[in-house]
């Protein structure tokens, strides 16, 4: 009986072991697969951590890059602002230099004999500025009657002034406060002649004159930098200077001459004076005028003598 129990127990243990081995054998591939998967998961975790680390590094790099770009943008804007400021400063400086150069040229070319030849450039643009009232008038350089004399200038309205607006050029004389006014005679009472110069050989100059109104404040001793301008409102019709190929505007340049007559020259002598070469020294021009006056005086005397002689010859004999 005991032997039968031992055999039965041994048989049961053997069967269980075989079953376990069979189960293990069946599960072994699963364990191996699970181990492989666990290894893959660990590898994926490692890769994920590495990728996250790289991503964080790239994010930081991008953030730093954007910060650098922002700084670079600010730097570029500041550079542009600096360049614009320098450009503006340069333009202002160039304008100041040109203004100083013009002032120097004006001072170097100051006339001290009571005459002025005013060279006006960019006539077309100045005319447009005058017509649209951006700049209705322009001033000439200063000139003097003598080194210690009256200080004067002209004022030109290219599109006219007052009732002459848009129909005539208006030209005025301006008496200025000078260093020697205390010893000069006032009111100013000398005839003033304006001339728009013909730039061709025809020399068909446009001439007009006026004598100051001694009661006007314009010709009293100046109390400010400049007296009120006075002159000829209807100096030259605009139709003349706006004509194509007119002789008074050439290469967009116009010349106006002003003469203050301190010696009471005959009006008939003005056209002769305007024929003189302005490039000649002043003493030579004055000598030419003196000779012309003498010549005309002699011709007048000769004409009177001849007329008198002829009249005597025509008298009937008694």
PDB file of C-alpha atoms in Angstrom:
ATOM      1  CA  UNK A   1       0.000   0.000   0.000  1.00  0.00           C
ATOM      2  CA  UNK A   2       2.798   2.287   0.902  1.00  0.00           C
ATOM      3  CA  UNK A   3       4.647   1.359  -2.254  1.00  0.00           C
ATOM      4  CA  UNK A   4       1.629   2.311  -4.314  1.00  0.00           C
ATOM      5  CA  UNK A   5       1.445   5.736  -2.636  1.00  0.00           C
ATOM      6  CA  UNK A   6       5.119   6.454  -3.276  1.00  0.00           C
ATOM      7  CA  UNK A   7       4.797   5.532  -6.929  1.00  0.00           C
ATOM      8  CA  UNK A   8       1.716   7.674  -7.271  1.00  0.00           C
ATOM      9  CA  UNK A   9       3.410  10.631  -5.570  1.00  0.00           C
ATOM     10  CA  UNK A  10       6.524  10.289  -7.707  1.00  0.00           C
ATOM     11  CA  UNK A  11       4.407  10.140 -10.793  1.00  0.00           C
ATOM     12  CA  UNK A  12       2.542  13.311  -9.759  1.00  0.00           C
ATOM     13  CA  UNK A  13       5.795  15.239  -9.087  1.00  0.00           C
ATOM     14  CA  UNK A  14       7.231  14.141 -12.376  1.00  0.00           C
ATOM     15  CA  UNK A  15       4.120  15.222 -14.183  1.00  0.00           C
ATOM     16  CA  UNK A  16       4.131  18.647 -12.474  1.00  0.00           C
ATOM     17  CA  UNK A  17       7.774  19.154 -13.345  1.00  0.00           C
ATOM     18  CA  UNK A  18       7.129  18.286 -16.925  1.00  0.00           C
ATOM     19  CA  UNK A  19       4.195  20.673 -16.958  1.00  0.00           C
ATOM     20  CA  UNK A  20       6.339  23.444 -15.472  1.00  0.00           C
ATOM     21  CA  UNK A  21       9.065  22.825 -17.994  1.00  0.00           C
ATOM     22  CA  UNK A  22       6.502  22.862 -20.748  1.00  0.00           C
ATOM     23  CA  UNK A  23       5.018  26.141 -19.436  1.00  0.00           C
ATOM     24  CA  UNK A  24       8.451  27.690 -19.091  1.00  0.00           C
ATOM     25  CA  UNK A  25       9.344  26.531 -22.529  1.00  0.00           C
ATOM     26  CA  UNK A  26       6.186  28.137 -23.805  1.00  0.00           C
ATOM     27  CA  UNK A  27       6.736  31.378 -21.864  1.00  0.00           C
ATOM     28  CA  UNK A  28      10.440  31.708 -22.607  1.00  0.00           C
ATOM     29  CA  UNK A  29       9.923  33.463 -25.962  1.00  0.00           C
ATOM     30  CA  UNK A  30       7.553  35.829 -24.233  1.00  0.00           C
ATOM     31  CA  UNK A  31      10.140  36.598 -21.583  1.00  0.00           C
ATOM     32  CA  UNK A  32      12.762  37.119 -24.234  1.00  0.00           C
ATOM     33  CA  UNK A  33      10.420  39.408 -26.161  1.00  0.00           C
ATOM     34  CA  UNK A  34       9.585  41.261 -22.959  1.00  0.00           C
ATOM     35  CA  UNK A  35      13.283  41.696 -22.209  1.00  0.00           C
ATOM     36  CA  UNK A  36      13.858  42.970 -25.743  1.00  0.00           C
ATOM     37  CA  UNK A  37      10.926  45.377 -25.351  1.00  0.00           C
ATOM     38  CA  UNK A  38      12.209  46.540 -21.990  1.00  0.00           C
ATOM     39  CA  UNK A  39      15.596  47.134 -23.549  1.00  0.00           C
ATOM     40  CA  UNK A  40      13.922  49.035 -26.391  1.00  0.00           C
ATOM     41  CA  UNK A  41      11.904  51.075 -23.936  1.00  0.00           C
ATOM     42  CA  UNK A  42      15.046  51.933 -22.019  1.00  0.00           C
ATOM     43  CA  UNK A  43      16.747  52.874 -25.270  1.00  0.00           C
ATOM     44  CA  UNK A  44      13.729  54.988 -26.224  1.00  0.00           C
ATOM     45  CA  UNK A  45      13.810  56.633 -22.816  1.00  0.00           C
ATOM     46  CA  UNK A  46      17.498  57.347 -23.265  1.00  0.00           C
ATOM     47  CA  UNK A  47      16.840  58.719 -26.771  1.00  0.00           C
ATOM     48  CA  UNK A  48      13.937  60.782 -25.447  1.00  0.00           C
ATOM     49  CA  UNK A  49      16.103  62.268 -22.721  1.00  0.00           C
ATOM     50  CA  UNK A  50      18.846  62.967 -25.252  1.00  0.00           C
ATOM     51  CA  UNK A  51      16.386  64.535 -27.689  1.00  0.00           C
ATOM     52  CA  UNK A  52      14.814  66.589 -24.896  1.00  0.00           C
ATOM     53  CA  UNK A  53      18.268  67.725 -23.859  1.00  0.00           C
ATOM     54  CA  UNK A  54      19.156  68.631 -27.461  1.00  0.00           C
ATOM     55  CA  UNK A  55      15.775  70.331 -27.916  1.00  0.00           C
ATOM     56  CA  UNK A  56      16.342  72.383 -24.788  1.00  0.00           C
ATOM     57  CA  UNK A  57      19.799  73.268 -26.056  1.00  0.00           C
ATOM     58  CA  UNK A  58      18.382  74.277 -29.456  1.00  0.00           C
ATOM     59  CA  UNK A  59      15.596  76.257 -27.792  1.00  0.00           C
ATOM     60  CA  UNK A  60      18.171  78.113 -25.738  1.00  0.00           C
ATOM     61  CA  UNK A  61      20.270  78.652 -28.852  1.00  0.00           C
ATOM     62  CA  UNK A  62      17.233  79.995 -30.727  1.00  0.00           C
ATOM     63  CA  UNK A  63      16.349  82.249 -27.788  1.00  0.00           C
ATOM     64  CA  UNK A  64      19.906  83.578 -27.684  1.00  0.00           C
ATOM     65  CA  UNK A  65      19.810  83.984 -31.457  1.00  0.00           C
ATOM     66  CA  UNK A  66      16.581  85.989 -31.260  1.00  0.00           C
ATOM     67  CA  UNK A  67      18.102  88.109 -28.513  1.00  0.00           C
ATOM     68  CA  UNK A  68      21.157  88.697 -30.702  1.00  0.00           C
ATOM     69  CA  UNK A  69      18.915  89.498 -33.665  1.00  0.00           C
ATOM     70  CA  UNK A  70      16.936  91.930 -31.528  1.00  0.00           C
ATOM     71  CA  UNK A  71      20.150  93.598 -30.393  1.00  0.00           C
ATOM     72  CA  UNK A  72      21.389  93.646 -33.993  1.00  0.00           C
ATOM     73  CA  UNK A  73      18.102  95.215 -35.144  1.00  0.00           C
ATOM     74  CA  UNK A  74      18.384  97.890 -32.463  1.00  0.00           C
ATOM     75  CA  UNK A  75      22.008  98.464 -33.450  1.00  0.00           C
ATOM     76  CA  UNK A  76      21.041  98.757 -37.136  1.00  0.00           C
ATOM     77  CA  UNK A  77      18.232 101.197 -36.273  1.00  0.00           C
ATOM     78  CA  UNK A  78      20.625 103.237 -34.159  1.00  0.00           C
ATOM     79  CA  UNK A  79      23.154 103.160 -37.000  1.00  0.00           C
ATOM     80  CA  UNK A  80      20.486 104.305 -39.476  1.00  0.00           C
ATOM     81  CA  UNK A  81      19.426 107.060 -37.086  1.00  0.00           C
ATOM     82  CA  UNK A  82      23.040 108.090 -36.705  1.00  0.00           C
ATOM     83  CA  UNK A  83      23.542 108.058 -40.482  1.00  0.00           C
ATOM     84  CA  UNK A  84      20.353 110.093 -40.996  1.00  0.00           C
ATOM     85  CA  UNK A  85      21.451 112.538 -38.314  1.00  0.00           C
ATOM     86  CA  UNK A  86      24.874 112.795 -39.938  1.00  0.00           C
ATOM     87  CA  UNK A  87      23.239 113.266 -43.346  1.00  0.00           C
ATOM     88  CA  UNK A  88      21.010 116.024 -41.948  1.00  0.00           C
ATOM     89  CA  UNK A  89      23.991 117.607 -40.229  1.00  0.00           C
ATOM     90  CA  UNK A  90      25.962 117.373 -43.455  1.00  0.00           C
ATOM     91  CA  UNK A  91      23.152 119.045 -45.405  1.00  0.00           C
ATOM     92  CA  UNK A  92      22.939 121.807 -42.799  1.00  0.00           C
ATOM     93  CA  UNK A  93      26.716 122.163 -42.893  1.00  0.00           C
ATOM     94  CA  UNK A  94      26.735 122.297 -46.696  1.00  0.00           C
ATOM     95  CA  UNK A  95      23.978 124.914 -46.585  1.00  0.00           C
ATOM     96  CA  UNK A  96      25.971 126.946 -44.066  1.00  0.00           C
ATOM     97  CA  UNK A  97      29.116 126.614 -46.170  1.00  0.00           C
ATOM     98  CA  UNK A  98      27.253 127.716 -49.308  1.00  0.00           C
ATOM     99  CA  UNK A  99      25.738 130.633 -47.402  1.00  0.00           C
ATOM    100  CA  UNK A 100      29.153 131.650 -46.069  1.00  0.00           C
ATOM    101  CA  UNK A 101      30.649 131.265 -49.531  1.00  0.00           C
ATOM    102  CA  UNK A 102      27.917 133.491 -50.963  1.00  0.00           C
ATOM    103  CA  UNK A 103      28.477 136.049 -48.202  1.00  0.00           C
ATOM    104  CA  UNK A 104      32.207 135.946 -48.868  1.00  0.00           C
ATOM    105  CA  UNK A 105      31.651 136.428 -52.601  1.00  0.00           C
ATOM    106  CA  UNK A 106      29.255 139.289 -51.886  1.00  0.00           C
ATOM    107  CA  UNK A 107      31.778 140.942 -49.563  1.00  0.00           C
ATOM    108  CA  UNK A 108      34.604 140.408 -52.020  1.00  0.00           C
ATOM    109  CA  UNK A 109      32.575 141.884 -54.879  1.00  0.00           C
ATOM    110  CA  UNK A 110      31.067 144.830 -52.996  1.00  0.00           C
ATOM    111  CA  UNK A 111      30.718 147.894 -55.177  1.00  0.00           C
ATOM    112  CA  UNK A 112      31.677 151.235 -53.622  1.00  0.00           C
ATOM    113  CA  UNK A 113      30.961 153.627 -56.499  1.00  0.00           C
ATOM    114  CA  UNK A 114      27.163 153.842 -56.341  1.00  0.00           C
ATOM    115  CA  UNK A 115      26.599 151.204 -59.039  1.00  0.00           C
ATOM    116  CA  UNK A 116      25.580 147.572 -58.829  1.00  0.00           C
ATOM    117  CA  UNK A 117      25.420 144.808 -61.416  1.00  0.00           C
ATOM    118  CA  UNK A 118      23.233 142.123 -59.882  1.00  0.00           C
ATOM    119  CA  UNK A 119      23.639 138.622 -61.350  1.00  0.00           C
ATOM    120  CA  UNK A 120      20.498 136.611 -60.595  1.00  0.00           C
ATOM    121  CA  UNK A 121      20.685 132.854 -61.172  1.00  0.00           C
ATOM    122  CA  UNK A 122      17.973 130.148 -61.312  1.00  0.00           C
ATOM    123  CA  UNK A 123      15.446 132.644 -62.641  1.00  0.00           C
ATOM    124  CA  UNK A 124      12.900 129.999 -63.609  1.00  0.00           C
ATOM    125  CA  UNK A 125      12.767 128.471 -60.125  1.00  0.00           C
ATOM    126  CA  UNK A 126      12.770 131.878 -58.443  1.00  0.00           C
ATOM    127  CA  UNK A 127       9.881 132.921 -60.688  1.00  0.00           C
ATOM    128  CA  UNK A 128       7.911 129.824 -59.669  1.00  0.00           C
ATOM    129  CA  UNK A 129       8.654 130.524 -55.997  1.00  0.00           C
ATOM    130  CA  UNK A 130       7.431 134.103 -56.412  1.00  0.00           C
ATOM    131  CA  UNK A 131       4.239 133.107 -58.241  1.00  0.00           C
ATOM    132  CA  UNK A 132       3.242 130.490 -55.654  1.00  0.00           C
ATOM    133  CA  UNK A 133       4.237 132.944 -52.878  1.00  0.00           C
ATOM    134  CA  UNK A 134       6.861 130.618 -51.441  1.00  0.00           C
ATOM    135  CA  UNK A 135       9.344 133.509 -51.717  1.00  0.00           C
ATOM    136  CA  UNK A 136       7.786 136.602 -53.222  1.00  0.00           C
ATOM    137  CA  UNK A 137      10.929 138.768 -53.235  1.00  0.00           C
ATOM    138  CA  UNK A 138      14.703 138.508 -53.257  1.00  0.00           C
ATOM    139  CA  UNK A 139      17.423 140.938 -52.146  1.00  0.00           C
ATOM    140  CA  UNK A 140      20.543 141.953 -54.016  1.00  0.00           C
ATOM    141  CA  UNK A 141      24.019 142.100 -52.509  1.00  0.00           C
ATOM    142  CA  UNK A 142      24.820 145.286 -50.617  1.00  0.00           C
ATOM    143  CA  UNK A 143      26.555 148.144 -52.438  1.00  0.00           C
ATOM    144  CA  UNK A 144      27.845 151.551 -51.334  1.00  0.00           C
ATOM    145  CA  UNK A 145      28.051 155.060 -52.744  1.00  0.00           C
ATOM    146  CA  UNK A 146      31.699 155.197 -51.586  1.00  0.00           C
ATOM    147  CA  UNK A 147      33.888 153.317 -49.080  1.00  0.00           C
ATOM    148  CA  UNK A 148      32.475 155.635 -46.388  1.00  0.00           C
ATOM    149  CA  UNK A 149      29.127 156.305 -48.009  1.00  0.00           C
ATOM    150  CA  UNK A 150      25.505 155.250 -48.134  1.00  0.00           C
ATOM    151  CA  UNK A 151      24.720 151.555 -47.723  1.00  0.00           C
ATOM    152  CA  UNK A 152      22.145 150.278 -50.233  1.00  0.00           C
ATOM    153  CA  UNK A 153      20.601 147.228 -51.874  1.00  0.00           C
ATOM    154  CA  UNK A 154      17.765 146.295 -54.255  1.00  0.00           C
ATOM    155  CA  UNK A 155      14.627 144.269 -53.663  1.00  0.00           C
ATOM    156  CA  UNK A 156      13.092 142.443 -56.613  1.00  0.00           C
ATOM    157  CA  UNK A 157       9.579 140.991 -56.857  1.00  0.00           C
ATOM    158  CA  UNK A 158       9.859 138.656 -59.848  1.00  0.00           C
ATOM    159  CA  UNK A 159       6.080 138.152 -60.018  1.00  0.00           C
ATOM    160  CA  UNK A 160       5.268 141.760 -59.162  1.00  0.00           C
ATOM    161  CA  UNK A 161       4.059 143.520 -56.030  1.00  0.00           C
ATOM    162  CA  UNK A 162       0.714 145.087 -55.159  1.00  0.00           C
ATOM    163  CA  UNK A 163      -1.257 146.215 -58.215  1.00  0.00           C
ATOM    164  CA  UNK A 164       1.549 144.957 -60.452  1.00  0.00           C
ATOM    165  CA  UNK A 165       1.189 141.385 -59.145  1.00  0.00           C
ATOM    166  CA  UNK A 166       1.433 138.771 -61.926  1.00  0.00           C
ATOM    167  CA  UNK A 167       1.757 141.425 -64.645  1.00  0.00           C
ATOM    168  CA  UNK A 168       5.070 143.224 -63.990  1.00  0.00           C
ATOM    169  CA  UNK A 169       8.378 142.685 -62.275  1.00  0.00           C
ATOM    170  CA  UNK A 170       8.645 145.187 -59.424  1.00  0.00           C
ATOM    171  CA  UNK A 171      12.054 146.608 -58.499  1.00  0.00           C
ATOM    172  CA  UNK A 172      12.771 148.706 -55.423  1.00  0.00           C
ATOM    173  CA  UNK A 173      15.666 150.574 -53.850  1.00  0.00           C
ATOM    174  CA  UNK A 174      16.449 149.956 -50.162  1.00  0.00           C
ATOM    175  CA  UNK A 175      18.428 152.371 -48.007  1.00  0.00           C
ATOM    176  CA  UNK A 176      20.221 150.523 -45.202  1.00  0.00           C
ATOM    177  CA  UNK A 177      21.727 151.558 -41.904  1.00  0.00           C
ATOM    178  CA  UNK A 178      25.459 152.109 -42.374  1.00  0.00           C
ATOM    179  CA  UNK A 179      28.457 152.794 -40.190  1.00  0.00           C
ATOM    180  CA  UNK A 180      28.916 156.343 -41.495  1.00  0.00           C
ATOM    181  CA  UNK A 181      25.287 157.553 -41.447  1.00  0.00           C
ATOM    182  CA  UNK A 182      26.048 160.055 -38.670  1.00  0.00           C
ATOM    183  CA  UNK A 183      28.220 162.120 -41.030  1.00  0.00           C
ATOM    184  CA  UNK A 184      26.121 161.687 -44.201  1.00  0.00           C
ATOM    185  CA  UNK A 185      23.388 164.000 -45.472  1.00  0.00           C
ATOM    186  CA  UNK A 186      19.736 162.988 -45.168  1.00  0.00           C
ATOM    187  CA  UNK A 187      17.178 162.754 -46.590  1.00  0.00           C
ATOM    188  CA  UNK A 188      18.728 160.787 -49.436  1.00  0.00           C
ATOM    189  CA  UNK A 189      17.985 162.791 -52.594  1.00  0.00           C
ATOM    190  CA  UNK A 190      19.849 161.278 -55.537  1.00  0.00           C
ATOM    191  CA  UNK A 191      18.311 159.982 -58.733  1.00  0.00           C
ATOM    192  CA  UNK A 192      18.284 156.195 -59.057  1.00  0.00           C
ATOM    193  CA  UNK A 193      18.344 154.381 -62.388  1.00  0.00           C
ATOM    194  CA  UNK A 194      17.411 150.731 -62.903  1.00  0.00           C
ATOM    195  CA  UNK A 195      18.353 148.768 -65.993  1.00  0.00           C
ATOM    196  CA  UNK A 196      17.467 145.243 -67.110  1.00  0.00           C
ATOM    197  CA  UNK A 197      20.451 144.345 -69.261  1.00  0.00           C
ATOM    198  CA  UNK A 198      20.101 142.915 -72.757  1.00  0.00           C
ATOM    199  CA  UNK A 199      22.625 140.055 -72.915  1.00  0.00           C
ATOM    200  CA  UNK A 200      22.906 140.133 -76.710  1.00  0.00           C
ATOM    201  CA  UNK A 201      24.865 142.462 -78.972  1.00  0.00           C
ATOM    202  CA  UNK A 202      21.649 144.413 -79.635  1.00  0.00           C
ATOM    203  CA  UNK A 203      21.935 146.038 -76.176  1.00  0.00           C
ATOM    204  CA  UNK A 204      18.275 146.949 -76.048  1.00  0.00           C
ATOM    205  CA  UNK A 205      18.391 147.542 -72.329  1.00  0.00           C
ATOM    206  CA  UNK A 206      15.197 148.366 -70.447  1.00  0.00           C
ATOM    207  CA  UNK A 207      15.870 151.544 -68.457  1.00  0.00           C
ATOM    208  CA  UNK A 208      13.794 153.413 -65.904  1.00  0.00           C
ATOM    209  CA  UNK A 209      14.649 156.054 -63.292  1.00  0.00           C
ATOM    210  CA  UNK A 210      13.065 157.790 -60.342  1.00  0.00           C
ATOM    211  CA  UNK A 211      13.968 160.526 -57.920  1.00  0.00           C
ATOM    212  CA  UNK A 212      13.386 159.916 -54.197  1.00  0.00           C
ATOM    213  CA  UNK A 213      10.487 161.518 -52.376  1.00  0.00           C
ATOM    214  CA  UNK A 214      12.398 163.311 -49.623  1.00  0.00           C
ATOM    215  CA  UNK A 215       9.280 163.338 -47.431  1.00  0.00           C
ATOM    216  CA  UNK A 216       9.070 159.548 -47.457  1.00  0.00           C
ATOM    217  CA  UNK A 217      10.472 157.549 -44.556  1.00  0.00           C
ATOM    218  CA  UNK A 218      12.191 155.369 -47.142  1.00  0.00           C
ATOM    219  CA  UNK A 219      14.841 158.063 -47.661  1.00  0.00           C
ATOM    220  CA  UNK A 220      15.375 159.334 -44.134  1.00  0.00           C
ATOM    221  CA  UNK A 221      18.296 158.214 -42.011  1.00  0.00           C
ATOM    222  CA  UNK A 222      17.634 154.509 -41.270  1.00  0.00           C
ATOM    223  CA  UNK A 223      16.583 153.686 -37.708  1.00  0.00           C
ATOM    224  CA  UNK A 224      16.574 149.916 -38.322  1.00  0.00           C
ATOM    225  CA  UNK A 225      18.633 147.633 -40.532  1.00  0.00           C
ATOM    226  CA  UNK A 226      16.646 148.604 -43.623  1.00  0.00           C
ATOM    227  CA  UNK A 227      14.194 151.335 -44.578  1.00  0.00           C
ATOM    228  CA  UNK A 228      10.972 150.529 -46.411  1.00  0.00           C
ATOM    229  CA  UNK A 229      11.757 149.717 -50.042  1.00  0.00           C
ATOM    230  CA  UNK A 230      10.746 152.302 -52.638  1.00  0.00           C
ATOM    231  CA  UNK A 231      11.043 152.258 -56.391  1.00  0.00           C
ATOM    232  CA  UNK A 232       9.271 151.180 -59.573  1.00  0.00           C
ATOM    233  CA  UNK A 233       6.356 148.728 -59.137  1.00  0.00           C
ATOM    234  CA  UNK A 234       5.851 148.355 -62.908  1.00  0.00           C
ATOM    235  CA  UNK A 235       9.459 147.958 -63.956  1.00  0.00           C
ATOM    236  CA  UNK A 236       9.254 145.316 -66.726  1.00  0.00           C
ATOM    237  CA  UNK A 237       6.192 143.470 -68.116  1.00  0.00           C
ATOM    238  CA  UNK A 238       6.321 139.773 -67.266  1.00  0.00           C
ATOM    239  CA  UNK A 239       5.371 138.952 -70.845  1.00  0.00           C
ATOM    240  CA  UNK A 240       8.824 140.166 -71.906  1.00  0.00           C
ATOM    241  CA  UNK A 241      10.908 138.138 -69.471  1.00  0.00           C
ATOM    242  CA  UNK A 242       8.735 135.031 -69.913  1.00  0.00           C
ATOM    243  CA  UNK A 243       9.140 135.020 -73.681  1.00  0.00           C
ATOM    244  CA  UNK A 244      11.170 132.150 -75.095  1.00  0.00           C
ATOM    245  CA  UNK A 245      14.678 133.191 -76.164  1.00  0.00           C
ATOM    246  CA  UNK A 246      14.229 136.713 -74.845  1.00  0.00           C
ATOM    247  CA  UNK A 247      17.526 138.654 -74.618  1.00  0.00           C
ATOM    248  CA  UNK A 248      17.157 139.414 -70.910  1.00  0.00           C
ATOM    249  CA  UNK A 249      17.230 135.845 -69.556  1.00  0.00           C
ATOM    250  CA  UNK A 250      19.966 133.611 -70.911  1.00  0.00           C
ATOM    251  CA  UNK A 251      21.038 130.279 -69.408  1.00  0.00           C
ATOM    252  CA  UNK A 252      18.496 130.947 -66.628  1.00  0.00           C
ATOM    253  CA  UNK A 253      20.447 134.071 -65.590  1.00  0.00           C
ATOM    254  CA  UNK A 254      19.361 137.720 -65.485  1.00  0.00           C
ATOM    255  CA  UNK A 255      21.425 140.875 -64.941  1.00  0.00           C
ATOM    256  CA  UNK A 256      20.060 144.052 -63.361  1.00  0.00           C
ATOM    257  CA  UNK A 257      22.138 147.198 -63.083  1.00  0.00           C
ATOM    258  CA  UNK A 258      21.457 150.007 -60.617  1.00  0.00           C
ATOM    259  CA  UNK A 259      23.091 153.425 -60.727  1.00  0.00           C
ATOM    260  CA  UNK A 260      22.811 156.212 -58.166  1.00  0.00           C
ATOM    261  CA  UNK A 261      23.484 159.549 -59.851  1.00  0.00           C
ATOM    262  CA  UNK A 262      25.497 161.776 -57.512  1.00  0.00           C
ATOM    263  CA  UNK A 263      26.665 164.185 -60.246  1.00  0.00           C
ATOM    264  CA  UNK A 264      23.371 165.046 -61.970  1.00  0.00           C
ATOM    265  CA  UNK A 265      24.323 163.451 -65.280  1.00  0.00           C
ATOM    266  CA  UNK A 266      22.006 164.173 -68.223  1.00  0.00           C
ATOM    267  CA  UNK A 267      19.378 161.497 -68.747  1.00  0.00           C
ATOM    268  CA  UNK A 268      20.478 161.223 -72.366  1.00  0.00           C
ATOM    269  CA  UNK A 269      23.889 160.006 -71.176  1.00  0.00           C
ATOM    270  CA  UNK A 270      22.519 156.878 -69.460  1.00  0.00           C
ATOM    271  CA  UNK A 271      22.341 154.766 -72.658  1.00  0.00           C
ATOM    272  CA  UNK A 272      25.985 155.628 -73.366  1.00  0.00           C
ATOM    273  CA  UNK A 273      27.028 154.654 -69.830  1.00  0.00           C
ATOM    274  CA  UNK A 274      25.339 151.292 -70.293  1.00  0.00           C
ATOM    275  CA  UNK A 275      27.406 150.613 -73.415  1.00  0.00           C
ATOM    276  CA  UNK A 276      30.648 150.811 -71.428  1.00  0.00           C
ATOM    277  CA  UNK A 277      32.378 147.536 -70.703  1.00  0.00           C
ATOM    278  CA  UNK A 278      31.722 146.841 -66.990  1.00  0.00           C
ATOM    279  CA  UNK A 279      34.954 144.870 -66.940  1.00  0.00           C
ATOM    280  CA  UNK A 280      36.979 148.072 -67.299  1.00  0.00           C
ATOM    281  CA  UNK A 281      38.399 149.659 -64.135  1.00  0.00           C
ATOM    282  CA  UNK A 282      36.089 152.286 -62.621  1.00  0.00           C
ATOM    283  CA  UNK A 283      38.524 155.205 -63.227  1.00  0.00           C
ATOM    284  CA  UNK A 284      38.652 154.348 -66.937  1.00  0.00           C
ATOM    285  CA  UNK A 285      34.857 154.179 -67.143  1.00  0.00           C
ATOM    286  CA  UNK A 286      34.609 157.534 -65.360  1.00  0.00           C
ATOM    287  CA  UNK A 287      37.174 159.037 -67.737  1.00  0.00           C
ATOM    288  CA  UNK A 288      35.170 157.761 -70.723  1.00  0.00           C
ATOM    289  CA  UNK A 289      32.031 159.374 -69.305  1.00  0.00           C
ATOM    290  CA  UNK A 290      33.905 162.643 -68.721  1.00  0.00           C
ATOM    291  CA  UNK A 291      35.179 162.681 -72.325  1.00  0.00           C
ATOM    292  CA  UNK A 292      31.711 161.899 -73.643  1.00  0.00           C
ATOM    293  CA  UNK A 293      30.289 164.804 -71.627  1.00  0.00           C
ATOM    294  CA  UNK A 294      32.959 167.150 -73.016  1.00  0.00           C
ATOM    295  CA  UNK A 295      32.333 165.888 -76.528  1.00  0.00           C
ATOM    296  CA  UNK A 296      28.598 166.490 -76.230  1.00  0.00           C
ATOM    297  CA  UNK A 297      29.165 169.925 -74.690  1.00  0.00           C
ATOM    298  CA  UNK A 298      31.452 170.886 -77.588  1.00  0.00           C
ATOM    299  CA  UNK A 299      28.955 169.560 -80.127  1.00  0.00           C
ATOM    300  CA  UNK A 300      26.203 171.541 -78.450  1.00  0.00           C
ATOM    301  CA  UNK A 301      28.349 174.682 -78.424  1.00  0.00           C
ATOM    302  CA  UNK A 302      29.283 174.162 -82.077  1.00  0.00           C
ATOM    303  CA  UNK A 303      25.631 173.668 -82.965  1.00  0.00           C
ATOM    304  CA  UNK A 304      24.685 176.882 -81.137  1.00  0.00           C
ATOM    305  CA  UNK A 305      27.512 178.780 -82.847  1.00  0.00           C
ATOM    306  CA  UNK A 306      26.552 177.467 -86.263  1.00  0.00           C
ATOM    307  CA  UNK A 307      22.927 178.350 -85.663  1.00  0.00           C
ATOM    308  CA  UNK A 308      23.898 181.849 -84.546  1.00  0.00           C
ATOM    309  CA  UNK A 309      26.205 182.342 -87.547  1.00  0.00           C
ATOM    310  CA  UNK A 310      23.548 181.072 -89.910  1.00  0.00           C
ATOM    311  CA  UNK A 311      21.025 183.458 -88.392  1.00  0.00           C
ATOM    312  CA  UNK A 312      23.414 186.380 -88.815  1.00  0.00           C
ATOM    313  CA  UNK A 313      24.003 185.488 -92.459  1.00  0.00           C
ATOM    314  CA  UNK A 314      20.308 185.334 -93.068  1.00  0.00           C
ATOM    315  CA  UNK A 315      19.723 188.869 -91.757  1.00  0.00           C
ATOM    316  CA  UNK A 316      18.927 191.399 -94.609  1.00  0.00           C
ATOM    317  CA  UNK A 317      21.625 193.966 -95.402  1.00  0.00           C
ATOM    318  CA  UNK A 318      20.714 197.529 -94.390  1.00  0.00           C
TER     319      UNK A 318
END
